[in-house]
Coordinates of C-alpha atoms in Angstrom, one line a residue:
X63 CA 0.0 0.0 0.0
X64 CA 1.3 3.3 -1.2
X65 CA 1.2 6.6 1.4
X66 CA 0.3 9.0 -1.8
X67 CA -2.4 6.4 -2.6
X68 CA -4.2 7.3 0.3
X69 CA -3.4 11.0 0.2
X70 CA -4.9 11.0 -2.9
X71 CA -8.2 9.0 -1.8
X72 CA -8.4 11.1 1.2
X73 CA -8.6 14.4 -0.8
X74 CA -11.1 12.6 -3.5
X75 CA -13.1 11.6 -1.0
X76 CA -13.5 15.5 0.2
X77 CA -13.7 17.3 -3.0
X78 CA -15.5 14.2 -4.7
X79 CA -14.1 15.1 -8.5
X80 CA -11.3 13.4 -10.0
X81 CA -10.5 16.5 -12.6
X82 CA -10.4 18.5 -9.6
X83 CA -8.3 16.5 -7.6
X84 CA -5.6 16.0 -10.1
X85 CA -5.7 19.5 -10.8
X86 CA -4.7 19.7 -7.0
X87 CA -1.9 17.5 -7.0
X88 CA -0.7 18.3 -10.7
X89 CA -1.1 14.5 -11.4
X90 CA -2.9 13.1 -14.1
X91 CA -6.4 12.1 -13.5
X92 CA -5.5 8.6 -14.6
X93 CA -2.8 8.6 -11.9
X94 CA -5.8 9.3 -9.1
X95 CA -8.0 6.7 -10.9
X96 CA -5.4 3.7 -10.6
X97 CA -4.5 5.1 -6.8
X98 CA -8.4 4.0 -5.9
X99 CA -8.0 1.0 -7.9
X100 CA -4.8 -0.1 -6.1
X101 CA -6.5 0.5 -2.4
X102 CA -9.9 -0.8 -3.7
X103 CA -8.0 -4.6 -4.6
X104 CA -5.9 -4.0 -1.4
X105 CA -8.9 -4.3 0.8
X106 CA -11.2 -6.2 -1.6
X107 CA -13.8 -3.1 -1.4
X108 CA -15.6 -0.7 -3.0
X109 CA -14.4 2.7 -1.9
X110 CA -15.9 5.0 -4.6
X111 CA -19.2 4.9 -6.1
X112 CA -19.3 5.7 -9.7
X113 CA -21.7 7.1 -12.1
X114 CA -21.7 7.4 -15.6
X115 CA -19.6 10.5 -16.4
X116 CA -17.1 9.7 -14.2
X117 CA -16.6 12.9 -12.8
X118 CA -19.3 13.6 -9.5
X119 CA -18.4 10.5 -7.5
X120 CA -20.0 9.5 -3.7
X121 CA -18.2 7.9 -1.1
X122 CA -19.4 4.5 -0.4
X123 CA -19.7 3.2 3.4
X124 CA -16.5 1.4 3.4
X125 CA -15.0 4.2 1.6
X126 CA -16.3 6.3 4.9
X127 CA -14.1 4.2 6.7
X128 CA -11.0 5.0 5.4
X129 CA -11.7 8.4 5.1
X130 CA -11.7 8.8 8.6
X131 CA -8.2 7.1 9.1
X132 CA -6.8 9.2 5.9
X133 CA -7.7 12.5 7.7
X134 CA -5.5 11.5 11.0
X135 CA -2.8 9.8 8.8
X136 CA -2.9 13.5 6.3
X137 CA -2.8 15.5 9.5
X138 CA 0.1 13.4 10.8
X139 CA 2.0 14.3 7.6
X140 CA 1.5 17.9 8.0
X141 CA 2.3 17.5 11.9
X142 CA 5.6 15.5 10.8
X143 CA 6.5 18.7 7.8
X144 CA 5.8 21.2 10.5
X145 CA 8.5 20.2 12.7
X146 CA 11.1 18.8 10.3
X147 CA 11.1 22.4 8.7
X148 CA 11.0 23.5 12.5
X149 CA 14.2 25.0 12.8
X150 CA 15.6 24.4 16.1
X151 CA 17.0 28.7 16.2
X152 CA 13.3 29.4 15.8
X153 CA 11.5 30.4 19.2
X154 CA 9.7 27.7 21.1
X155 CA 6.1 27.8 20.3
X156 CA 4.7 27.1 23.6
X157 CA 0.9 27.3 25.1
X158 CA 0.6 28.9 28.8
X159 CA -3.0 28.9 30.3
X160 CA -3.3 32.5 32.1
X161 CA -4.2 30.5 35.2
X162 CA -1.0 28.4 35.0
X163 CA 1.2 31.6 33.9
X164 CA -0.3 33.8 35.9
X165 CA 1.2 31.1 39.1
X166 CA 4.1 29.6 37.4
X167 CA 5.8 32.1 35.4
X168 CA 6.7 34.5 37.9
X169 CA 8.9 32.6 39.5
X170 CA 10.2 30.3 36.5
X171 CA 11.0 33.7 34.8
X172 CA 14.6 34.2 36.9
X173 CA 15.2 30.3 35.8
X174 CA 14.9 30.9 32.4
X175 CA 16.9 33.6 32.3
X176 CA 20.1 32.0 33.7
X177 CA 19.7 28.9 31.3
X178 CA 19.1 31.6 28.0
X179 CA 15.5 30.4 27.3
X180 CA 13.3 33.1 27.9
X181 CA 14.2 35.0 24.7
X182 CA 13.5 31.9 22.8
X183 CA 9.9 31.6 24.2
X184 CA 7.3 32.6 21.9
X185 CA 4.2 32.4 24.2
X186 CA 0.3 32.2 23.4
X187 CA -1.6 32.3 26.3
X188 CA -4.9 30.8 26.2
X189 CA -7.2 28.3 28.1
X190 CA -6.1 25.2 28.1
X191 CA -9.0 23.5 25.6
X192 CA -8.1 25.8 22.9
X193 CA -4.0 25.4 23.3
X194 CA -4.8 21.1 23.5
X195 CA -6.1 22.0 19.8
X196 CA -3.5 24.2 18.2
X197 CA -1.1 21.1 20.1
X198 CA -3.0 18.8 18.0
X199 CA -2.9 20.7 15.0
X200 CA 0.7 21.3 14.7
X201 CA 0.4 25.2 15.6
X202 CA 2.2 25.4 18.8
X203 CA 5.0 22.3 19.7
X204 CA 4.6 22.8 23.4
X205 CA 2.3 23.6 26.1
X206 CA 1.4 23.7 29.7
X207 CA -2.3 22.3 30.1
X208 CA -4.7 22.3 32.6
X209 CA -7.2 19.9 32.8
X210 CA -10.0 18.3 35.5
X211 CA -7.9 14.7 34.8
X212 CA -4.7 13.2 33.9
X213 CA -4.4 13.6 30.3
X214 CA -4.5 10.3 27.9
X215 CA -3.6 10.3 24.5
X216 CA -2.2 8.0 21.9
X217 CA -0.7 11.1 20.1
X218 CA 0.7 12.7 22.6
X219 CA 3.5 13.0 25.6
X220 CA 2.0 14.2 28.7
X221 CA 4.2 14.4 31.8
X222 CA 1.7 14.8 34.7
X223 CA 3.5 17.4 37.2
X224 CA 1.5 18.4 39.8
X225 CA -2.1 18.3 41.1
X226 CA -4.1 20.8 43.0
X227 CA -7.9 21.1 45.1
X228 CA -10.6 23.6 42.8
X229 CA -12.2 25.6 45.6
X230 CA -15.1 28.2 45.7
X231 CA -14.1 32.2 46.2
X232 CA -16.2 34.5 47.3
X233 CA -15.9 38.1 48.7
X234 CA -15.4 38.4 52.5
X235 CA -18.6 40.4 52.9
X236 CA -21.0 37.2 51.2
X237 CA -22.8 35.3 53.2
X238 CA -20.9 32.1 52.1
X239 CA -18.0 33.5 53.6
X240 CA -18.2 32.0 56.9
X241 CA -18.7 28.3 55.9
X242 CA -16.2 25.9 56.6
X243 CA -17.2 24.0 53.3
X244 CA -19.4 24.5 50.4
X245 CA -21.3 22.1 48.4
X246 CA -22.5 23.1 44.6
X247 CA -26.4 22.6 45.6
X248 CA -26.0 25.6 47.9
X249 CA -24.8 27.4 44.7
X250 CA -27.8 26.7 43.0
X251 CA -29.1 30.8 42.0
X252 CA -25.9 32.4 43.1
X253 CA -24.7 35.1 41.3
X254 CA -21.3 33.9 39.4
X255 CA -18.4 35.4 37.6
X256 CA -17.2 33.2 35.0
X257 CA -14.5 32.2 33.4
X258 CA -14.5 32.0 29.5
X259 CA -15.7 28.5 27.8
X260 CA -12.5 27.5 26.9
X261 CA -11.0 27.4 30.4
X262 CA -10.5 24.0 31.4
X263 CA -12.2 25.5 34.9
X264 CA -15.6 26.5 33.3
X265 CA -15.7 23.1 32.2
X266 CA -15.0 21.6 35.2
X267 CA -17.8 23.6 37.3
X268 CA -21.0 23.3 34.4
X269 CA -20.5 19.4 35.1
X270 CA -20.5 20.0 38.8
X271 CA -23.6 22.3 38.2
X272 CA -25.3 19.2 35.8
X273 CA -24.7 16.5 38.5
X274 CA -26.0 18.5 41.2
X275 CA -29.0 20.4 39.3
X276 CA -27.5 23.5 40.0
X277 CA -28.2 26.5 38.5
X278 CA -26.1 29.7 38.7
X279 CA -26.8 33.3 37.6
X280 CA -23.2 34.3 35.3
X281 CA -23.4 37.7 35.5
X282 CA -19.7 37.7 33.7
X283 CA -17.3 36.0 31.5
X284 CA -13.4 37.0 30.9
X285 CA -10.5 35.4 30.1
X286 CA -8.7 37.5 32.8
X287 CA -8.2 35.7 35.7
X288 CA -7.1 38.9 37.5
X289 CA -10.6 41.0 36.7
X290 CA -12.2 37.6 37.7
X291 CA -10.5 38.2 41.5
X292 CA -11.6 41.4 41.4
X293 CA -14.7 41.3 40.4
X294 CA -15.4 38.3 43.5
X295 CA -13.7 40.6 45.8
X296 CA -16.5 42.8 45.2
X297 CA -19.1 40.7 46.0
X298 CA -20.2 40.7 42.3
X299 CA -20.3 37.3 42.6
X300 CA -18.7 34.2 43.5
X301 CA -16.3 31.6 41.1
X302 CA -14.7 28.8 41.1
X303 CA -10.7 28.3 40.8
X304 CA -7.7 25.8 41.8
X305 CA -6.2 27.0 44.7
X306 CA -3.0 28.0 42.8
X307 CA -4.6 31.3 41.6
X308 CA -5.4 32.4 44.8
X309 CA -3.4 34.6 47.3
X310 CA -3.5 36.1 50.6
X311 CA -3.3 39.8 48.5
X312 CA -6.7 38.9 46.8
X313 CA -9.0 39.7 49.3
X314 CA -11.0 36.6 48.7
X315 CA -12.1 33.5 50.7
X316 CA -11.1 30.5 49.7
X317 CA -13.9 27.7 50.6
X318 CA -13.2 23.8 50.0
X319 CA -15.9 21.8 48.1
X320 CA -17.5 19.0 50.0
X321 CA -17.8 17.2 47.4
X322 CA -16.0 13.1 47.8
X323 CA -15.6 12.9 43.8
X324 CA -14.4 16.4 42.9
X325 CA -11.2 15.9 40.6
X326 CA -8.5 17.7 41.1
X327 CA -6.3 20.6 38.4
X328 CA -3.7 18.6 36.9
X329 CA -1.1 20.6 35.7
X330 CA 1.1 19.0 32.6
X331 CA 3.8 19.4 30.2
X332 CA 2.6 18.2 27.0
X333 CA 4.3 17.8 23.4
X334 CA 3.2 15.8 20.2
X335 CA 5.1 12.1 20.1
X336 CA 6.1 12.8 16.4
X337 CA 7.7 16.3 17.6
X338 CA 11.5 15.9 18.1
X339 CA 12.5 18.1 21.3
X340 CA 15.2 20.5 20.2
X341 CA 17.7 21.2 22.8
X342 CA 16.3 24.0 24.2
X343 CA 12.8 22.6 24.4
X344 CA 14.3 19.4 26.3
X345 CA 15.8 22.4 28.4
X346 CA 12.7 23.8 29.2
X347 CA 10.8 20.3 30.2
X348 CA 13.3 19.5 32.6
X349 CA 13.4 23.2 34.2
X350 CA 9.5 23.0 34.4
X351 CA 9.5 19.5 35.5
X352 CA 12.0 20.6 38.8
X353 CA 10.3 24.2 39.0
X354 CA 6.6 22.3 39.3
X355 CA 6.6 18.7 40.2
X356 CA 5.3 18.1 43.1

């Protein structure tokens, strides 16, 4: 079985014209033709659905099925161009979650200083949902997630470094403040301050909310974890954070969750298993694996 046979399939299969798709590849059409005759004897299947002209094809069910493998194995090939173009004097893409910067970064800053990293960094700094896809997708090599469980993935490395309690904030003048723990049900019609959808926290707390048939009143939504502080300091509602964001300058009450099977904020290094680590970038895992494990 050929690798451009299936490239080819792949891209017939989404623009469903053979002139069209030789056009793309600057191939003859004859060339596409025999590539779907090669992979149809290979699995003993029809893949492609003719009709008379040849031309407006349709993709039959077991043709379905290798499309869906084709798109992984074509993204893969991208993935795998991406970094063997990467030039390892290029910055270091690398994802940082506000939350996890906002903590972490401070303190790493003097580290990466001394071991001539920092300048190489070339940070985007979004929740962690939205970095997982540009990992995926070959836009970023490196990142720092969040997430409500230990990562699992067959395409990626995850290095699980530490692991921390979610708790509830709220101002010291709400009536929550006084309680020793909080359960979500006594949320239910609180007013909230949110963070935005692809926080890895929001997340989190709309299951919480589900299992408990809780319902909260989100009278805001940022991305800035800083305003969100704020904005709970003064009593304009309470949120929900790991206890890494919060410090004893934030005016804010920290209250634990009583709930047995709340997970915890996992905190992990995380790279794409077909990325090769330049030096630098192995440089950088092992600083944030002795600056974070825990």
């Amino acid at each position: 079985m050929k690798l451009q046979d299936l490239i080819y399939f792949n891209k017939l299969a989404e623009l469903k014209n053979y002139t069209t798709v030789s056009e793309y590849f600057g191939v003859s059409q004859p060339s596409i033709s025999m590539a779907i005759q090669r992979l149809e004897k290979e699995f003993n299947v029809e893949l492609i659905n003719r009709n008379q002209s040849h031309r407006q094809i349709r993709v039959s069910p077991n043709g379905k099925i290798l499309q869906k493998h084709t798109l992984v194995i074509t993204q893969e090939i991208e993935n795998l161009k991406e970094d063997m173009h990467h030039n390892f004097k290029q910055p270091i893409r690398f994802g940082l979650p506000p939350i996890i910067g906002n903590y972490y970064f401070p303190s790493l800053a003097l580290s990466l200083i001394k071991e001539n990293i920092l300048d190489d960094l070339d940070n985007i700094e979004t929740g962690s949902s939205k970095l997982l896809e540009l990992l995926r997708s070959g836009e970023i090599d490196m990142a720092l997630l969040g997430s409500n469980e230990p990562i699992k993935s067959n395409v990626l490395n995850v290095q699980l470094l530490t692991q921390n309690d979610f708790k509830i904030i709220v101002s010291p003048d709400s009536p929550f403040a006084k309680k020793d723990k909080i359960t979500i049900a006594d949320l239910d019609q609180a007013n909230f301050v949110s963070l935005s959808d692809n926080f890895v926290h929001t997340e989190a707390f709309n299951k919480l909310c589900s299992e408990h048939s809780a319902k909260v009143n989100i009278r805001y939504r940022t991305q800035n974890v800083e305003l969100l502080k704020q904005l709970v300091s003064e009593d304009i509602g309470v949120s929900f954070l790991t206890e890494q964001s919060i410090t004893p300058n934030d005016n804010l009450v920290a209250i634990p969750i009583d709930d047995e099977n709340l997970k915890k904020f996992c905190v992990s290094i995380v790279y794409r298993k077909t990325h090769v680590l330049s030096p630098k970038e192995q440089e950088l895992v092992e600083l944030l694996t002795k600056q974070i494990e825990k």
